[in-house]
Coordinates of C-alpha atoms in Angstrom, one line a residue:
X1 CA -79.7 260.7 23.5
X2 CA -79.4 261.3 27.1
X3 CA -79.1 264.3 28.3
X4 CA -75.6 265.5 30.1
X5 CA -75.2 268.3 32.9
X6 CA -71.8 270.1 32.1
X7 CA -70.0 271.9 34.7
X8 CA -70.2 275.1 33.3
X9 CA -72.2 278.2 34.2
X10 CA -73.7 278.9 30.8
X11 CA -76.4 276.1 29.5
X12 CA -77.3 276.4 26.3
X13 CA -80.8 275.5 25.4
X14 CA -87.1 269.9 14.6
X15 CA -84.6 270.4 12.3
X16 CA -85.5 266.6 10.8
X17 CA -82.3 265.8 8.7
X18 CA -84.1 264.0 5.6
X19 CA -82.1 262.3 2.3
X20 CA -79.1 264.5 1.0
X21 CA -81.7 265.7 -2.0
X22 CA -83.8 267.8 0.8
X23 CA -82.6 271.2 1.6
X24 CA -82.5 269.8 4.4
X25 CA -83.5 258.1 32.1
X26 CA -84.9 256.3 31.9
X27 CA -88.0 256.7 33.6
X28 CA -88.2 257.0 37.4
X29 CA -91.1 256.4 39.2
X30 CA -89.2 257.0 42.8
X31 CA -91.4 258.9 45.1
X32 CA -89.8 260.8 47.6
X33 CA -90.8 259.6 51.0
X34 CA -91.3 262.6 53.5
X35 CA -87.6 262.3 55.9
X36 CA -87.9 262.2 59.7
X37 CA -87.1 266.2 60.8
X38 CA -84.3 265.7 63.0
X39 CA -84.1 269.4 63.8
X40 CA -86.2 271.6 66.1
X41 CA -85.0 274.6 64.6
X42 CA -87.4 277.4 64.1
X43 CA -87.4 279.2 61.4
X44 CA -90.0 281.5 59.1
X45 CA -91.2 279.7 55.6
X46 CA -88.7 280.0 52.7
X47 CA -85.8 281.4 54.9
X48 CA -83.0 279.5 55.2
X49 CA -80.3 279.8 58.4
X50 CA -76.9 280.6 58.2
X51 CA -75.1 277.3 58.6
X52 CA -71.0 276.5 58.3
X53 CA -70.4 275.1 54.6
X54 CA -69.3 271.3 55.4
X55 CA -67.7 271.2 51.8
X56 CA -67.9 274.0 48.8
X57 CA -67.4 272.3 45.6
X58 CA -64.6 274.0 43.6
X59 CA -67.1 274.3 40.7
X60 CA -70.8 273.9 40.6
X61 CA -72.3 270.8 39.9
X62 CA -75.4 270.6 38.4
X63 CA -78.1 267.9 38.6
X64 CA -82.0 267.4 37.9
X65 CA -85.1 266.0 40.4
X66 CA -86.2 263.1 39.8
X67 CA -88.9 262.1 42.0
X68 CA -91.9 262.1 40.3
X69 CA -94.0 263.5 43.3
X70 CA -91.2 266.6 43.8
X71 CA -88.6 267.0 46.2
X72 CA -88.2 268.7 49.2
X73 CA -86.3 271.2 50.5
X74 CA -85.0 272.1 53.9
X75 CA -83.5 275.0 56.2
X76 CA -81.2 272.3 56.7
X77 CA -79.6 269.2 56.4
X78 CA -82.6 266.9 58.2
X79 CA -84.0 270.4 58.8
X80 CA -87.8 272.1 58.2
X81 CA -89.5 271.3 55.4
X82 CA -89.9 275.0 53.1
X83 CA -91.1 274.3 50.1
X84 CA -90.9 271.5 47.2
X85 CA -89.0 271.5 43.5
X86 CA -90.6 269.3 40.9
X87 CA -89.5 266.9 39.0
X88 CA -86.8 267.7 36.3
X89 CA -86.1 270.6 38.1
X90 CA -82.2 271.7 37.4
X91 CA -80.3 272.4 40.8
X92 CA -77.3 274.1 41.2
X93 CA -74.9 271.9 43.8
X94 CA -73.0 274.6 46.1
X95 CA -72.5 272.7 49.0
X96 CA -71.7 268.9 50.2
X97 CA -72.9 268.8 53.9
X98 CA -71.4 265.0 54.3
X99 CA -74.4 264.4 56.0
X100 CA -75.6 261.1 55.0
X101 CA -79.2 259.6 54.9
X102 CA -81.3 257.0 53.1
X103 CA -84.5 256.4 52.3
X104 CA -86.8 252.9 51.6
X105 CA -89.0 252.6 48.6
X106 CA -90.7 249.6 48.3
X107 CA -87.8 246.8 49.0
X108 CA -85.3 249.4 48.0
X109 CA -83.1 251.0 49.9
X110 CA -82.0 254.8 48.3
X111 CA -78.8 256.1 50.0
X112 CA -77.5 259.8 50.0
X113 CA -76.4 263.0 51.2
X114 CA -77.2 266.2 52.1
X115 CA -76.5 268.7 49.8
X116 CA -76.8 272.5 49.4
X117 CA -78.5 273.5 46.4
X118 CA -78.9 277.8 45.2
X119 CA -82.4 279.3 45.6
X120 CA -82.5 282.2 44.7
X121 CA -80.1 284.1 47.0
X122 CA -80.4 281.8 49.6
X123 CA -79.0 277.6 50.3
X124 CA -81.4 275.0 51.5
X125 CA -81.0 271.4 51.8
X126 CA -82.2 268.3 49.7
X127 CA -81.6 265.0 49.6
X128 CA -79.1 264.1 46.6
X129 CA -80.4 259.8 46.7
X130 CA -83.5 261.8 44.6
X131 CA -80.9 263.5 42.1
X132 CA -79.6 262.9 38.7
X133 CA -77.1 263.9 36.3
X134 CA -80.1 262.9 33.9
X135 CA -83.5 263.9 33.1
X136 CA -86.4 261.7 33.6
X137 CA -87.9 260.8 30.2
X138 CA -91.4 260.4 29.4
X139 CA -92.4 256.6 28.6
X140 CA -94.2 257.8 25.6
X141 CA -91.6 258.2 22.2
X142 CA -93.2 260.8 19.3
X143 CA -91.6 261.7 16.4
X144 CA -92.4 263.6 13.0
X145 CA -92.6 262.9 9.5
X146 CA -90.9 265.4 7.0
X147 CA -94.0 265.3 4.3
X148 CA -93.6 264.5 0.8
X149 CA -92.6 267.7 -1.0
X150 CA -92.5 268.8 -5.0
X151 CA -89.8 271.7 -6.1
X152 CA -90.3 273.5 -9.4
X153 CA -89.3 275.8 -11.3
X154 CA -91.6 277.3 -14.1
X155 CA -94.3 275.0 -14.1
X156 CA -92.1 271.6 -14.4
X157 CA -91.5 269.6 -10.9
X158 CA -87.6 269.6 -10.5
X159 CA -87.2 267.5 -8.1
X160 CA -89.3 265.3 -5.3
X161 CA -88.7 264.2 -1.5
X162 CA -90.3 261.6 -0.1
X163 CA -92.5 261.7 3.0
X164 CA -90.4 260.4 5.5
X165 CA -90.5 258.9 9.3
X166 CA -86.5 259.5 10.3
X167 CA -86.1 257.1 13.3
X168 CA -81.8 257.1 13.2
X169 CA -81.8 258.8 17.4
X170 CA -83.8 255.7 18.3
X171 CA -81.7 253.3 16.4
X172 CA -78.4 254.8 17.1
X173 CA -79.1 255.4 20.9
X174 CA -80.0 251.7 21.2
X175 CA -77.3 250.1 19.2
X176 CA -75.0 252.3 20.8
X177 CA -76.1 251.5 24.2
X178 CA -76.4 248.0 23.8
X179 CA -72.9 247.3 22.1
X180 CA -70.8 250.3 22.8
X181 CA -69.2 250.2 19.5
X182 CA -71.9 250.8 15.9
X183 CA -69.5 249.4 13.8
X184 CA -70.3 246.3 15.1
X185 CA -73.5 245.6 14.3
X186 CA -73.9 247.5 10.8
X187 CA -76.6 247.3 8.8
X188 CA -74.8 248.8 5.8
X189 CA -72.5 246.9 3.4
X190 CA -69.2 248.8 2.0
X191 CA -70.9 248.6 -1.2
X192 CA -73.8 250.3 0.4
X193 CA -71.4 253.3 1.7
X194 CA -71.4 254.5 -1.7
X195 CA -75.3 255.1 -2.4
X196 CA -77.2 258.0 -1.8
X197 CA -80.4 256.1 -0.7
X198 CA -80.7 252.6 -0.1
X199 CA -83.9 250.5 -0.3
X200 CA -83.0 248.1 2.5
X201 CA -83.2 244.2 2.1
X202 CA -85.1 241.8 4.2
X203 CA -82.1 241.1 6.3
X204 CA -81.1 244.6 7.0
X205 CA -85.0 245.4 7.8
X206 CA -84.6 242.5 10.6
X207 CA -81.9 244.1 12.4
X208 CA -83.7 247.7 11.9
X209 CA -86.9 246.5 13.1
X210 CA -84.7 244.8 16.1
X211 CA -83.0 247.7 17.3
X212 CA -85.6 250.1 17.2
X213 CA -87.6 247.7 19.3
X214 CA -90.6 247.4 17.6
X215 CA -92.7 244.8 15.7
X216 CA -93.7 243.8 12.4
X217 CA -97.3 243.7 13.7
X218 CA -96.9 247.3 15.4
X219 CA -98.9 249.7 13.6
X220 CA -97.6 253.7 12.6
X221 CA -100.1 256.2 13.6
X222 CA -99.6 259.9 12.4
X223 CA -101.8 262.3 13.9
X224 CA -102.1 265.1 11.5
X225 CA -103.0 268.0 13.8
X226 CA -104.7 270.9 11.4
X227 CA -107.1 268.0 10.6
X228 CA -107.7 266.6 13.9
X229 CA -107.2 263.1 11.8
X230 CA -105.6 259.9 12.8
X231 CA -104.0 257.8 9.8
X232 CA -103.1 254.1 11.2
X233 CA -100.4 252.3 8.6
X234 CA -98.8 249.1 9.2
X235 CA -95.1 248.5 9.6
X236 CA -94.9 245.5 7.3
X237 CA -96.6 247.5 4.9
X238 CA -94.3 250.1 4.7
X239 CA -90.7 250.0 3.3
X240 CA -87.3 250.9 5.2
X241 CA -84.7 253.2 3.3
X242 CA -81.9 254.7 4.8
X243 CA -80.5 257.5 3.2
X244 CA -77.1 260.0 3.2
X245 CA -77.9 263.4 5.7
X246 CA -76.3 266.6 4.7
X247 CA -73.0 265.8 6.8
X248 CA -72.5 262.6 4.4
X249 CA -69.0 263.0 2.5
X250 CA -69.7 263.7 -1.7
X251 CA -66.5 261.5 -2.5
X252 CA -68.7 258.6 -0.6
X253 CA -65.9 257.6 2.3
X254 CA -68.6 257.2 4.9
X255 CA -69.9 255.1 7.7
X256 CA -72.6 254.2 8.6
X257 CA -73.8 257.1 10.6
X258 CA -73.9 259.6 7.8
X259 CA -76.9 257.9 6.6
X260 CA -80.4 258.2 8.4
X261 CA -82.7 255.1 9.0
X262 CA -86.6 255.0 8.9
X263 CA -89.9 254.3 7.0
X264 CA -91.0 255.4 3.5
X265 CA -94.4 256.9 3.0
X266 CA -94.0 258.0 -0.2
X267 CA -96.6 260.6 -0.9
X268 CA -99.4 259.5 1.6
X269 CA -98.2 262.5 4.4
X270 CA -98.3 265.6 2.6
X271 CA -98.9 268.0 6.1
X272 CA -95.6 268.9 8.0
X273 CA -98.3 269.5 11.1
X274 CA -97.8 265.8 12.6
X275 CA -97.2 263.9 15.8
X276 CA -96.5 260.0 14.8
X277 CA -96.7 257.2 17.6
X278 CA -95.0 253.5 17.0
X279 CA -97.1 250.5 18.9
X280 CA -100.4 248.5 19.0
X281 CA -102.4 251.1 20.1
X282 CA -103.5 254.6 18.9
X283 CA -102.5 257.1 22.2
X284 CA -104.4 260.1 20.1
X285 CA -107.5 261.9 21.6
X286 CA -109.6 263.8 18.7
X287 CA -111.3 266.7 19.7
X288 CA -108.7 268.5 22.2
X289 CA -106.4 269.6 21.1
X290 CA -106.7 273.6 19.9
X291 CA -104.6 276.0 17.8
X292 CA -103.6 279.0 20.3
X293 CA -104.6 282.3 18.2
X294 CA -103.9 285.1 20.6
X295 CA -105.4 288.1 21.7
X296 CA -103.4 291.2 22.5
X297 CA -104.5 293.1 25.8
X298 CA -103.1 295.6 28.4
X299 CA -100.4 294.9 30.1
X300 CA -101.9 295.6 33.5
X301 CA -104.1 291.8 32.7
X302 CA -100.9 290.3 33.4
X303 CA -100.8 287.6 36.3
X304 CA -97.3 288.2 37.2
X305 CA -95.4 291.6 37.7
X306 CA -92.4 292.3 35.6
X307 CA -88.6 291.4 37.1
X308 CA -86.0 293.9 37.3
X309 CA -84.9 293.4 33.7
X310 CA -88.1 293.3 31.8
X311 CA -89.0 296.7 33.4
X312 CA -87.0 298.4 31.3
X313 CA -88.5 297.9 28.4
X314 CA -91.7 298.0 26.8
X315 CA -93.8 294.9 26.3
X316 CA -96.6 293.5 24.4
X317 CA -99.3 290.8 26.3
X318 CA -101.3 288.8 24.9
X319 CA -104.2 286.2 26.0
X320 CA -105.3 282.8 24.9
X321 CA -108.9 281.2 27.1
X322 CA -109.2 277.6 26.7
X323 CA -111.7 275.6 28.8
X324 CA -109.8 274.8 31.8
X325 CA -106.9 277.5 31.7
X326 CA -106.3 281.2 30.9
X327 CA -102.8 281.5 29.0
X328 CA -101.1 284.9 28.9
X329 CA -97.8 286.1 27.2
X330 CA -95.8 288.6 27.1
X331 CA -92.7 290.1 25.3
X332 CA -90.8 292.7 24.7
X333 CA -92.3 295.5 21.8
X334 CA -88.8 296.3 20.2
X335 CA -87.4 293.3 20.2
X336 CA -88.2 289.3 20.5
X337 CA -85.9 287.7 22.1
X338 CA -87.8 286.0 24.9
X339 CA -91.9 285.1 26.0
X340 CA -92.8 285.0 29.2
X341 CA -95.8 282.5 29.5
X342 CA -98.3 282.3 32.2
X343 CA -101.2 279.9 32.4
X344 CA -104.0 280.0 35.2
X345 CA -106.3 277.6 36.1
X346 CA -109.6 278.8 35.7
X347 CA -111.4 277.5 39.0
X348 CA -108.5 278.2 41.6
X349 CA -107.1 281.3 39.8
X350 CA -103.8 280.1 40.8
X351 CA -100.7 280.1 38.4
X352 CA -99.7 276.7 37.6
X353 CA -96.6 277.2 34.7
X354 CA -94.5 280.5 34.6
X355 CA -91.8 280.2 32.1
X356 CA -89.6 281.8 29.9
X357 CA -88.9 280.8 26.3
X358 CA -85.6 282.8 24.8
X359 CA -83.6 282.7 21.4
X360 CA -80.7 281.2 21.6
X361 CA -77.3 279.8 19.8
X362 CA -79.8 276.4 19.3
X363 CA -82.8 277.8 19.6
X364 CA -85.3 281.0 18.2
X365 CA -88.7 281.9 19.0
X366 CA -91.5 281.1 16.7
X367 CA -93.9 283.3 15.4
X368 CA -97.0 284.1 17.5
X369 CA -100.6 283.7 15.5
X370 CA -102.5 287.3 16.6
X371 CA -106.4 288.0 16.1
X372 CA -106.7 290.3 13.4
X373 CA -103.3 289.9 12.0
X374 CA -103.7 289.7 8.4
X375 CA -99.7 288.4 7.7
X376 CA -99.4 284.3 6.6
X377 CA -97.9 283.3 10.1
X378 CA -97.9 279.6 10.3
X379 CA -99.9 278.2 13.1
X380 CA -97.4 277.3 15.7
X381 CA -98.6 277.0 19.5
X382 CA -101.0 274.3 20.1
X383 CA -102.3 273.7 23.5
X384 CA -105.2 270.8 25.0
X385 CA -105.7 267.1 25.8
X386 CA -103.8 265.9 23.0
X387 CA -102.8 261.5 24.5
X388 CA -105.4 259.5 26.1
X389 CA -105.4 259.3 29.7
X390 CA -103.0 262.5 30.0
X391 CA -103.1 266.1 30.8
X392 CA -103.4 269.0 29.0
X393 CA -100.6 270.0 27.1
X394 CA -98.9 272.8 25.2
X395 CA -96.5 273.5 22.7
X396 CA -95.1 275.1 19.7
X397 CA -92.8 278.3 21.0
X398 CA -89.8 277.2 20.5
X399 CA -87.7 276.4 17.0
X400 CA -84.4 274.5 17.0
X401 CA -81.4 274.4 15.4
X402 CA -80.0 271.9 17.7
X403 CA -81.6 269.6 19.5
X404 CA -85.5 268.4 19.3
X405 CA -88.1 270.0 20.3
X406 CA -91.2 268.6 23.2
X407 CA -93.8 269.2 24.5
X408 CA -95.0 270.3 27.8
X409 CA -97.1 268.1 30.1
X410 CA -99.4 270.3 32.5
X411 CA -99.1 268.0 35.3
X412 CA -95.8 268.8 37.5
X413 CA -95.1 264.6 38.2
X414 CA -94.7 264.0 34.3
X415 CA -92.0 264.9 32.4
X416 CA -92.3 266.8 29.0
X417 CA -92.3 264.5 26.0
X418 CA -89.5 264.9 23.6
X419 CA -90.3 264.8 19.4
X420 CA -87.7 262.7 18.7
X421 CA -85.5 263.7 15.4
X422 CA -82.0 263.4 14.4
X423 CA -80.0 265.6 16.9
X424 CA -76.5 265.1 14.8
X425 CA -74.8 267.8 13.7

């Protein structure tokens, strides 16, 4: 689904829905071209003069970067050049300068305006042509299989789920954005509407197949991570099911988008640990990609010193060496509401992520896997060269209610690649 920016000061940051019987933009390769300064000003790097507001928005807008080389930012409108945000970065609009501009890429002609954007406590300038109320997504789509699954209860198995590949926020996003209205091109009959799971027919596999925009001749591969395996399956080997989610009514009045839409693997995916890729090529790369197990050390081996807020509390730091990076995170002893993750390159020493992961109304912070820690804490983080032709990348911190989870692309000109699921509730 695409992703909206809400005028609102608070922002609020896999469950995979399976059958009713389980317990449960586009891409923008716009470079930023480097704008004629038009102002001799001088100023010191990162200040910003004191300029009259043009226009102060009555409420904050908010809006994300999306030129894939980053954008840059100004002392002013036309002004210095002080520093650069990178893509997907989320600005906060505070000021319209109504000074226009444009910019030509290729045979295209970007047009825009000056804007004021919060940094800190200071305002400098970008241009708004390179601006979005949308994130750029990655070209690459992964989801997840739920894995087959056995409940029972004193020996005898109860009941069975299926392993399934759940593809409904592809299909629904596509139909939707092709015809507006999902009612009109249903694949469900009313008689359907009354089943819990529904083997589809050759027809209604047609339209599936058609509005996920795939092939018959595409292949599934699932890339089972604790095994550092690739399984390749055929799509025309593998049957289509949709079945009711756990918002589907009991007295069966429903439409079509209480029901979820994907593949049956039956019992061949028994690992919950999967990454699964749809097309005529395998993207995986065996060999790179590494469980983070982490170390704990003082806190003084931190790369970064503590704001104003974490200084009043105690904190635990840990440390993860991989072959390119050092990774290092900390968090609060007493309590764990947030991480603070630091990874340095190991020939520049310099810092190239500092984030912060926190718990949230749609979000909560997995487990971290310690050295000597005897507990059974799933394997969560996972960090490496995990798609051909790509950088390093890490993931695995955060847990959501709502929303899907991704996964973070160590190179500041690609975007992080979402895990698709089924973000309804």
């Amino acid at each position: 689904m695409k992703l909206y920016i809400l005028p609102s000061l608070l922002s609020i940051t896999l469950l995979i829905l399976s059958c009713k019987e389980r317990a449960t933009s586009q891409k923008s390769d716009v470079a930023e071209k480097q704008l004629d300064v038009k102002s001799s000003l001088e100023t010191t790097i990162d200040s910003v003069s004191n300029k009259k507001k043009a226009e102060i928005p009555q409420r904050r807008d908010y809006k994300y970067v999306i030129a894939r080389s980053g954008l840059n930012y100004r002392d002013s409108p036309q002004g210095k050049i002080l520093g650069k945000f990178p893509l997907n970065t989320r600005l906060t609009i505070i000021e319209y300068s109504k000074i226009t501009d444009q910019i030509k890429e290729g045979e295209k002609i970007i047009k825009g305006e000056w804007v004021g954007v919060q940094k800190e406590k200071d305002t400098v300038y970008v241009f708004d042509g390179l601006l979005s109320y949308y994130l750029v997504q990655s070209d690459i789509k992964l989801y997840s299989i739920s894995a087959f699954s056995e409940d029972t209860y004193q020996g005898k198995v109860e009941r069975t789920s299926t392993a399934f590949l759940n593809l409904s926020e592809t299909y629904f996003e596509n139909t939707y954005n092709e015809n507006g209205d999902k009612t009109k091109t249903s694949i469900l009959s009313e008689t359907d509407l009354t089943k819990d799971t529904i083997r589809l027919n050759q027809n209604q596999r047609k339209k599936l197949i058609h509005q996920l925009k795939i092939s018959e001749s595409d292949k599934v591969f699932v890339y089972l991570m604790k095994k550092d395996t690739v399984l390749s399956l055929d799509i025309q080997d593998l049957p289509t099911i949709a079945c009711m989610n756990i918002y589907g009514s009991d007295n069966y009045s429903n439409l079509e988008d209480a029901y979820e839409f994907g593949f049956d693997f039956g019992k061949k995916i028994t690992e919950s640990d999967n990454l699964v890729y749809i097309g005529k090529e395998d993207p995986f790369q065996l060999g790179e990609l590494r469980p983070i197990v982490w170390k704990q050390i003082d806190d003084s081996q931190f790369p970064v010193k503590k704001n104003l807020e974490e200084s009043h509390f105690d904190m635990s730091t840990f440390k993860f060496s991989a072959e390119k990076y050092n990774y290092y995170l900390q968090k609060p002893l007493e309590r764990a509401a947030s991480y603070h993750l630091v990874i340095v390159d190991k020939g520049s020493n310099s810092i190239i992520f500092n984030e912060y992961y926190y718990d949230s109304e749609g979000t909560y912070l997995k487990k971290l896997k310690i050295e000597g820690d005897d507990s059974e804490t799933p394997q969560s983080q996972w960090t490496g060269d995990l798609l051909k032709n790509k950088a390093t990348v890490i993931f695995g911190f955060l847990g959501f209610s709502f929303g899907c989870p991704s996964i973070t692309v160590l190179d500041e000109t690609e975007p992080a690649i979402r895990i698709l699921c089924d973000n309804r509730h």
